[in-house]
C-alpha cells in the first residue's frame, strides 16, 4: 500500500467508549479516512452532540446501521457493539468485500460451542466464525496479515496473556498452578448507566466480581491452551477499582525449574517480545503502575521470582480502552492492511 493511499473506514457502534477511542485514533492516523459512523439510539445525531469536546475537529453525523451503505463507502469496518450483535451483520459485510474488526466477543473463540456456553444465543455463522483470526498481534502477527475478519481480544485477556505467554510457550511453569488476579478501572464497564459504576458505589472501594465465572475466563483458557499445546484451566479473578482507565494483571505460577532466577526470565521475555514494539519489559526492582500506560498503546511487564515459594510473579499493565480495546484494534488493522504496526497509535501516555 502506498504511503499516500487513504483507506476508508467505518465504525459501527460509534457512541460508546470504544467508538470514541477509535475516532480519536483514526483522526490522527496518516492512512485512514473515517467515511461512516453507525449507531441505533444515536442515529441522526452529530457526533459532537454525543462528545462535545470533539466539535472543533470532528462533526460527522451518526447514521442508521445499513450494510449496503457501509459497504459502498468503507474498505474496513470496526464493529464496537454489544456481544451478540456483530455476528448478525459480519457475514454480509465480508460478502460485500469489507474487512471487519470486531471488538466484541462474537469472533474471539475458535469453537462456537464455547461462545454459546458462556454468552448464550444461537449462531448461524459457523463458516464465518471459522475464518476469524484472534487479534492479539504479539501472538498471531503472521495470521493477521492475511485476515479479512479479526476478533479483537478482551481487555483482561490482553493484559493476562501478554504476561503469561512466554512462560507457556517455553513450558516454564506447571500449568495447573496458574492464577491470574486482575484489576480494572470503571470504563471497562462501558458508558451505559450501571449501579455498581456510580461514583457513590465505586469510589473509595475495591470489589471482586464474576468470581469463578467471568466471561473472559474461557477466552484466556483458549489462548493459554494454544500456547501450551494442551488443554488448560486457569483461575481468573477480576476486580473493580475506583479509577477510570487501566488494568493491572498479576500472574502467579510455580516454576518447573526452581533454579531459574529473575534474570533468566527477563532474557526469555525480552527475546519473546523482541519484535513487539508495544511491549516493554521492565528492569529488576521496577514495579509498574497503570498510570504509566494510560493514554498509550503500551503494555508494561514486570517480572519477579520468589525463591522461597518457587513461584514466578508477572505483573502486566495496559490502558483497557487502548491496548485493551481500540488501540489494539487499530494495531491489528495496520497489520491487516500491510501498514506500519505502530501507525496512528500513541506511544506516550498521560502523566501524571
Short mmCIF file of C-alpha atoms in Angstrom, two decimals:
data_model
loop_
_atom_site.label_atom_id
_atom_site.label_comp_id
_atom_site.label_asym_id
_atom_site.label_seq_id
_atom_site.Cartn_x
_atom_site.Cartn_y
_atom_site.Cartn_z
CA UNK A 1 0.00 0.00 0.00
CA UNK A 2 1.43 3.37 -0.99
CA UNK A 3 2.38 5.96 1.57
CA UNK A 4 -0.37 8.34 0.43
CA UNK A 5 -3.21 5.93 -0.20
CA UNK A 6 -6.13 6.59 2.12
CA UNK A 7 -8.23 3.72 3.41
CA UNK A 8 -11.92 4.44 4.02
CA UNK A 9 -13.07 3.16 7.40
CA UNK A 10 -16.44 2.83 9.14
CA UNK A 11 -17.24 2.49 12.83
CA UNK A 12 -20.47 0.78 13.87
CA UNK A 13 -21.34 1.45 17.48
CA UNK A 14 -19.54 4.77 17.47
CA UNK A 15 -21.16 6.32 20.53
CA UNK A 16 -19.59 4.08 23.18
CA UNK A 17 -16.17 4.34 24.80
CA UNK A 18 -14.67 2.01 22.23
CA UNK A 19 -16.16 4.06 19.41
CA UNK A 20 -14.89 7.42 20.65
CA UNK A 21 -11.40 5.99 21.17
CA UNK A 22 -11.44 4.69 17.60
CA UNK A 23 -12.49 8.11 16.30
CA UNK A 24 -9.67 9.81 18.20
CA UNK A 25 -7.04 7.35 16.98
CA UNK A 26 -8.21 7.22 13.38
CA UNK A 27 -8.37 11.01 13.09
CA UNK A 28 -4.62 11.01 13.78
CA UNK A 29 -3.85 8.04 11.52
CA UNK A 30 -1.88 9.03 8.39
CA UNK A 31 -3.53 6.40 6.14
CA UNK A 32 -7.15 6.49 7.28
CA UNK A 33 -10.28 8.45 6.41
CA UNK A 34 -13.38 7.96 8.57
CA UNK A 35 -16.14 7.54 6.00
CA UNK A 36 -19.04 6.29 8.13
CA UNK A 37 -20.32 6.29 11.72
CA UNK A 38 -23.19 3.95 12.54
CA UNK A 39 -25.45 3.55 15.53
CA UNK A 40 -29.01 2.85 16.58
CA UNK A 41 -30.01 5.07 19.51
CA UNK A 42 -27.56 7.75 18.38
CA UNK A 43 -28.56 7.74 14.68
CA UNK A 44 -29.26 11.21 13.32
CA UNK A 45 -27.10 13.00 15.85
CA UNK A 46 -23.85 14.81 15.03
CA UNK A 47 -21.01 13.04 16.82
CA UNK A 48 -20.26 16.29 18.65
CA UNK A 49 -23.68 16.13 20.31
CA UNK A 50 -22.53 12.92 21.96
CA UNK A 51 -18.94 14.04 22.60
CA UNK A 52 -18.90 17.88 22.57
CA UNK A 53 -15.14 18.04 23.20
CA UNK A 54 -14.58 16.85 19.60
CA UNK A 55 -16.73 19.51 17.91
CA UNK A 56 -13.74 21.56 16.75
CA UNK A 57 -12.26 18.54 14.98
CA UNK A 58 -14.97 16.07 14.00
CA UNK A 59 -18.68 16.57 13.47
CA UNK A 60 -19.81 13.71 11.21
CA UNK A 61 -23.39 12.57 11.75
CA UNK A 62 -24.14 9.12 13.15
CA UNK A 63 -26.24 7.16 10.64
CA UNK A 64 -28.55 4.14 10.94
CA UNK A 65 -26.77 0.82 10.52
CA UNK A 66 -27.13 -0.18 6.89
CA UNK A 67 -24.89 -2.90 5.44
CA UNK A 68 -25.24 -1.70 1.85
CA UNK A 69 -24.39 1.87 2.77
CA UNK A 70 -21.39 0.74 4.83
CA UNK A 71 -20.06 -1.45 2.02
CA UNK A 72 -20.43 1.33 -0.54
CA UNK A 73 -18.25 3.69 1.47
CA UNK A 74 -15.87 1.55 3.53
CA UNK A 75 -12.99 -0.79 2.88
CA UNK A 76 -12.57 -1.59 6.59
CA UNK A 77 -15.26 -1.72 9.28
CA UNK A 78 -14.83 -1.67 13.07
CA UNK A 79 -17.76 -3.18 14.98
CA UNK A 80 -17.89 -1.75 18.50
CA UNK A 81 -21.17 -3.39 19.51
CA UNK A 82 -22.53 -5.33 22.49
CA UNK A 83 -21.91 -9.07 22.41
CA UNK A 84 -24.29 -10.94 20.13
CA UNK A 85 -24.84 -8.22 17.53
CA UNK A 86 -21.68 -8.21 15.39
CA UNK A 87 -22.21 -11.71 14.02
CA UNK A 88 -25.58 -10.67 12.60
CA UNK A 89 -24.03 -8.27 10.06
CA UNK A 90 -20.46 -9.53 9.67
CA UNK A 91 -21.13 -12.24 7.04
CA UNK A 92 -22.88 -9.71 4.79
CA UNK A 93 -20.07 -7.16 5.19
CA UNK A 94 -17.46 -9.77 4.26
CA UNK A 95 -19.51 -10.91 1.29
CA UNK A 96 -19.58 -7.33 0.02
CA UNK A 97 -15.79 -7.09 0.23
CA UNK A 98 -15.23 -5.27 3.53
CA UNK A 99 -12.56 -6.24 6.01
CA UNK A 100 -14.01 -6.46 9.53
CA UNK A 101 -12.56 -5.97 13.01
CA UNK A 102 -14.97 -6.95 15.79
CA UNK A 103 -14.37 -5.53 19.26
CA UNK A 104 -17.00 -7.72 20.95
CA UNK A 105 -16.67 -11.37 21.96
CA UNK A 106 -18.50 -12.69 18.87
CA UNK A 107 -15.38 -13.74 16.95
CA UNK A 108 -12.85 -14.37 19.71
CA UNK A 109 -13.46 -18.11 20.05
CA UNK A 110 -12.05 -20.96 17.99
CA UNK A 111 -15.13 -23.03 18.90
CA UNK A 112 -18.63 -21.54 18.73
CA UNK A 113 -19.83 -24.04 21.33
CA UNK A 114 -17.60 -22.30 23.88
CA UNK A 115 -19.02 -18.91 22.92
CA UNK A 116 -22.60 -20.16 23.25
CA UNK A 117 -21.91 -21.84 26.58
CA UNK A 118 -20.70 -18.56 28.12
CA UNK A 119 -22.61 -15.92 26.15
CA UNK A 120 -25.75 -17.77 25.07
CA UNK A 121 -27.78 -17.30 21.90
CA UNK A 122 -27.96 -19.28 18.67
CA UNK A 123 -25.41 -18.69 15.91
CA UNK A 124 -25.85 -19.37 12.21
CA UNK A 125 -22.47 -18.05 11.04
CA UNK A 126 -20.32 -21.13 11.63
CA UNK A 127 -18.24 -20.76 8.46
CA UNK A 128 -17.67 -17.05 9.05
CA UNK A 129 -16.59 -17.66 12.65
CA UNK A 130 -14.13 -20.32 11.48
CA UNK A 131 -12.39 -17.74 9.28
CA UNK A 132 -11.78 -15.25 12.13
CA UNK A 133 -8.27 -14.61 13.45
CA UNK A 134 -7.73 -13.84 17.12
CA UNK A 135 -6.43 -10.28 17.11
CA UNK A 136 -3.57 -10.27 19.61
CA UNK A 137 -0.69 -9.11 17.38
CA UNK A 138 2.11 -10.15 19.68
CA UNK A 139 1.00 -13.78 19.39
CA UNK A 140 -0.66 -14.02 15.97
CA UNK A 141 1.03 -11.32 13.90
CA UNK A 142 1.55 -13.51 10.82
CA UNK A 143 -2.07 -14.64 10.70
CA UNK A 144 -3.38 -11.08 10.97
CA UNK A 145 -1.54 -10.06 7.81
CA UNK A 146 -3.79 -12.34 5.74
CA UNK A 147 -7.03 -11.85 7.68
CA UNK A 148 -10.35 -10.48 6.46
CA UNK A 149 -12.05 -10.90 9.85
CA UNK A 150 -10.38 -10.23 13.19
CA UNK A 151 -11.88 -10.92 16.61
CA UNK A 152 -10.18 -8.36 18.84
CA UNK A 153 -9.31 -9.65 22.33
CA UNK A 154 -10.90 -8.52 25.55
CA UNK A 155 -9.03 -6.14 27.85
CA UNK A 156 -8.48 -8.62 30.70
CA UNK A 157 -7.26 -11.36 28.33
CA UNK A 158 -4.84 -8.93 26.67
CA UNK A 159 -3.12 -7.95 29.92
CA UNK A 160 -3.16 -11.53 31.21
CA UNK A 161 -2.00 -13.31 28.05
CA UNK A 162 0.89 -10.92 27.39
CA UNK A 163 2.03 -11.60 30.95
CA UNK A 164 1.94 -15.38 30.69
CA UNK A 165 2.63 -16.16 27.01
CA UNK A 166 6.43 -16.65 27.23
CA UNK A 167 6.04 -18.92 30.26
CA UNK A 168 3.57 -21.21 28.49
CA UNK A 169 5.28 -21.16 25.11
CA UNK A 170 8.57 -22.24 26.72
CA UNK A 171 6.95 -24.73 29.11
CA UNK A 172 8.45 -22.99 32.14
CA UNK A 173 5.56 -23.37 34.59
CA UNK A 174 3.28 -26.05 35.98
CA UNK A 175 0.08 -25.23 34.02
CA UNK A 176 -2.27 -26.24 36.83
CA UNK A 177 -0.67 -23.67 39.14
CA UNK A 178 -1.56 -20.62 37.04
CA UNK A 179 -3.52 -17.94 38.90
CA UNK A 180 -4.45 -14.54 37.45
CA UNK A 181 -5.53 -11.72 39.76
CA UNK A 182 -6.65 -8.69 37.72
CA UNK A 183 -7.99 -5.21 38.45
CA UNK A 184 -9.73 -2.80 36.09
CA UNK A 185 -10.95 0.78 36.03
CA UNK A 186 -14.64 1.57 35.68
CA UNK A 187 -14.50 2.45 31.96
CA UNK A 188 -14.24 -1.29 31.30
CA UNK A 189 -17.95 -1.48 32.12
CA UNK A 190 -18.86 0.76 29.18
CA UNK A 191 -20.84 4.01 29.00
CA UNK A 192 -24.27 2.68 29.95
CA UNK A 193 -25.65 3.57 33.38
CA UNK A 194 -24.95 0.77 35.88
CA UNK A 195 -25.41 0.99 39.63
CA UNK A 196 -22.05 -0.55 40.52
CA UNK A 197 -20.25 2.05 38.38
CA UNK A 198 -21.84 5.09 40.03
CA UNK A 199 -19.35 7.34 41.82
CA UNK A 200 -21.07 6.75 45.16
CA UNK A 201 -20.81 2.98 44.69
CA UNK A 202 -17.33 2.59 43.21
CA UNK A 203 -15.38 5.39 44.90
CA UNK A 204 -13.17 4.55 47.90
CA UNK A 205 -13.83 0.85 47.39
CA UNK A 206 -12.50 -2.21 45.60
CA UNK A 207 -14.54 -5.29 44.84
CA UNK A 208 -14.21 -8.66 43.16
CA UNK A 209 -16.86 -9.70 40.65
CA UNK A 210 -17.59 -12.57 38.29
CA UNK A 211 -15.62 -14.84 40.62
CA UNK A 212 -15.09 -18.30 39.05
CA UNK A 213 -17.48 -17.44 36.20
CA UNK A 214 -16.25 -14.30 34.42
CA UNK A 215 -16.81 -14.46 30.66
CA UNK A 216 -13.18 -13.67 29.89
CA UNK A 217 -12.09 -16.91 31.58
CA UNK A 218 -12.72 -19.21 28.56
CA UNK A 219 -11.03 -16.70 26.25
CA UNK A 220 -7.91 -16.72 28.43
CA UNK A 221 -8.02 -20.52 28.70
CA UNK A 222 -8.37 -20.91 24.93
CA UNK A 223 -5.20 -18.96 24.14
CA UNK A 224 -3.28 -20.43 27.09
CA UNK A 225 -4.14 -23.89 25.75
CA UNK A 226 -2.99 -22.89 22.27
CA UNK A 227 0.32 -21.61 23.65
CA UNK A 228 0.91 -24.62 25.91
CA UNK A 229 -0.11 -27.18 23.29
CA UNK A 230 -2.67 -28.87 25.56
CA UNK A 231 -5.95 -28.04 27.30
CA UNK A 232 -5.63 -25.75 30.29
CA UNK A 233 -7.82 -24.37 33.05
CA UNK A 234 -7.00 -21.02 34.65
CA UNK A 235 -8.03 -19.45 37.93
CA UNK A 236 -9.03 -15.90 37.00
CA UNK A 237 -10.49 -13.29 39.35
CA UNK A 238 -11.30 -9.74 38.22
CA UNK A 239 -11.73 -6.71 40.49
CA UNK A 240 -13.21 -3.25 40.02
CA UNK A 241 -11.06 -0.40 41.34
CA UNK A 242 -12.04 3.28 41.69
CA UNK A 243 -10.20 4.71 38.68
CA UNK A 244 -11.35 5.41 35.13
CA UNK A 245 -8.72 3.72 32.94
CA UNK A 246 -6.25 0.91 33.29
CA UNK A 247 -5.80 -2.78 34.03
CA UNK A 248 -3.25 -4.49 36.25
CA UNK A 249 -3.00 -8.26 35.92
CA UNK A 250 -0.77 -10.10 38.39
CA UNK A 251 0.05 -13.67 37.40
CA UNK A 252 1.32 -16.36 39.79
CA UNK A 253 2.65 -19.78 38.75
CA UNK A 254 5.01 -22.48 40.01
CA UNK A 255 8.25 -22.79 38.05
CA UNK A 256 9.14 -26.25 36.76
CA UNK A 257 12.81 -25.45 37.29
CA UNK A 258 13.25 -23.93 40.77
CA UNK A 259 16.76 -22.88 39.79
CA UNK A 260 15.52 -20.18 37.40
CA UNK A 261 16.13 -16.62 38.58
CA UNK A 262 14.63 -13.32 37.58
CA UNK A 263 17.44 -12.53 35.12
CA UNK A 264 16.82 -15.81 33.26
CA UNK A 265 13.17 -14.98 32.78
CA UNK A 266 13.90 -11.39 31.77
CA UNK A 267 16.14 -12.71 28.99
CA UNK A 268 13.37 -15.06 27.83
CA UNK A 269 10.73 -12.30 27.89
CA UNK A 270 12.91 -9.81 26.03
CA UNK A 271 13.65 -12.40 23.35
CA UNK A 272 9.98 -13.38 23.05
CA UNK A 273 8.87 -9.77 22.58
CA UNK A 274 11.88 -8.54 20.60
CA UNK A 275 9.70 -7.79 17.55
CA UNK A 276 6.80 -6.34 19.58
CA UNK A 277 7.09 -2.55 19.75
CA UNK A 278 4.29 -2.11 22.29
CA UNK A 279 5.59 -4.48 24.99
CA UNK A 280 8.12 -3.09 27.46
CA UNK A 281 9.82 -5.47 29.92
CA UNK A 282 10.97 -3.51 32.96
CA UNK A 283 14.30 -3.79 34.83
CA UNK A 284 14.56 -5.73 38.06
CA UNK A 285 13.01 -3.99 41.05
CA UNK A 286 10.88 -1.59 38.96
CA UNK A 287 7.21 -2.11 39.80
CA UNK A 288 4.80 -0.81 37.21
CA UNK A 289 1.73 1.38 37.60
CA UNK A 290 -1.40 1.57 35.48
CA UNK A 291 -0.80 5.31 35.15
CA UNK A 292 2.29 4.64 33.01
CA UNK A 293 0.19 3.05 30.25
CA UNK A 294 -2.78 5.43 30.45
CA UNK A 295 -3.43 7.06 27.08
CA UNK A 296 -0.96 4.84 25.21
CA UNK A 297 -0.99 1.51 23.38
CA UNK A 298 1.82 0.22 25.59
CA UNK A 299 1.98 -2.89 27.75
CA UNK A 300 4.44 -2.77 30.64
CA UNK A 301 5.60 -6.07 32.15
CA UNK A 302 7.42 -6.63 35.42
CA UNK A 303 8.89 -9.98 36.48
CA UNK A 304 9.97 -11.35 39.85
CA UNK A 305 10.87 -14.82 41.14
CA UNK A 306 10.22 -15.84 44.73
CA UNK A 307 12.87 -18.49 45.57
CA UNK A 308 11.11 -19.19 48.86
CA UNK A 309 7.93 -20.46 47.17
CA UNK A 310 9.38 -21.43 43.78
CA UNK A 311 6.88 -19.17 42.04
CA UNK A 312 7.19 -16.57 39.31
CA UNK A 313 5.18 -13.36 39.66
CA UNK A 314 4.49 -11.44 36.45
CA UNK A 315 2.79 -8.04 36.52
CA UNK A 316 1.21 -6.52 33.40
CA UNK A 317 -0.48 -3.15 32.87
CA UNK A 318 -2.36 -1.68 29.91
CA UNK A 319 -4.88 1.06 29.19
CA UNK A 320 -8.05 -1.01 28.91
CA UNK A 321 -9.54 1.35 26.29
CA UNK A 322 -6.44 1.38 24.07
CA UNK A 323 -4.19 -1.70 24.16
CA UNK A 324 -7.18 -3.48 25.70
CA UNK A 325 -9.66 -2.32 23.07
CA UNK A 326 -9.50 0.39 20.38
CA UNK A 327 -5.71 0.76 20.18
CA UNK A 328 -5.24 -2.96 19.76
CA UNK A 329 -7.91 -2.99 17.03
CA UNK A 330 -6.04 -0.26 15.15
CA UNK A 331 -2.77 -2.16 15.64
CA UNK A 332 -4.41 -5.27 14.14
CA UNK A 333 -5.84 -3.20 11.28
CA UNK A 334 -2.36 -1.89 10.49
CA UNK A 335 -1.11 -5.45 10.11
CA UNK A 336 -4.17 -6.46 8.11
CA UNK A 337 -3.54 -3.63 5.64
CA UNK A 338 0.23 -4.00 5.43
CA UNK A 339 0.87 -0.70 7.21
CA UNK A 340 3.44 0.04 9.89
CA UNK A 341 2.25 -1.70 13.04
CA UNK A 342 2.71 1.48 15.07
CA UNK A 343 0.92 3.84 12.64
CA UNK A 344 -1.56 6.21 14.28
CA UNK A 345 -1.01 4.85 17.79
CA UNK A 346 0.21 6.81 20.85
CA UNK A 347 3.50 5.67 22.35
CA UNK A 348 3.41 8.14 25.24
CA UNK A 349 0.77 8.07 27.95
CA UNK A 350 -0.82 10.81 30.04
CA UNK A 351 1.20 11.51 33.17
CA UNK A 352 0.60 12.14 35.99
#
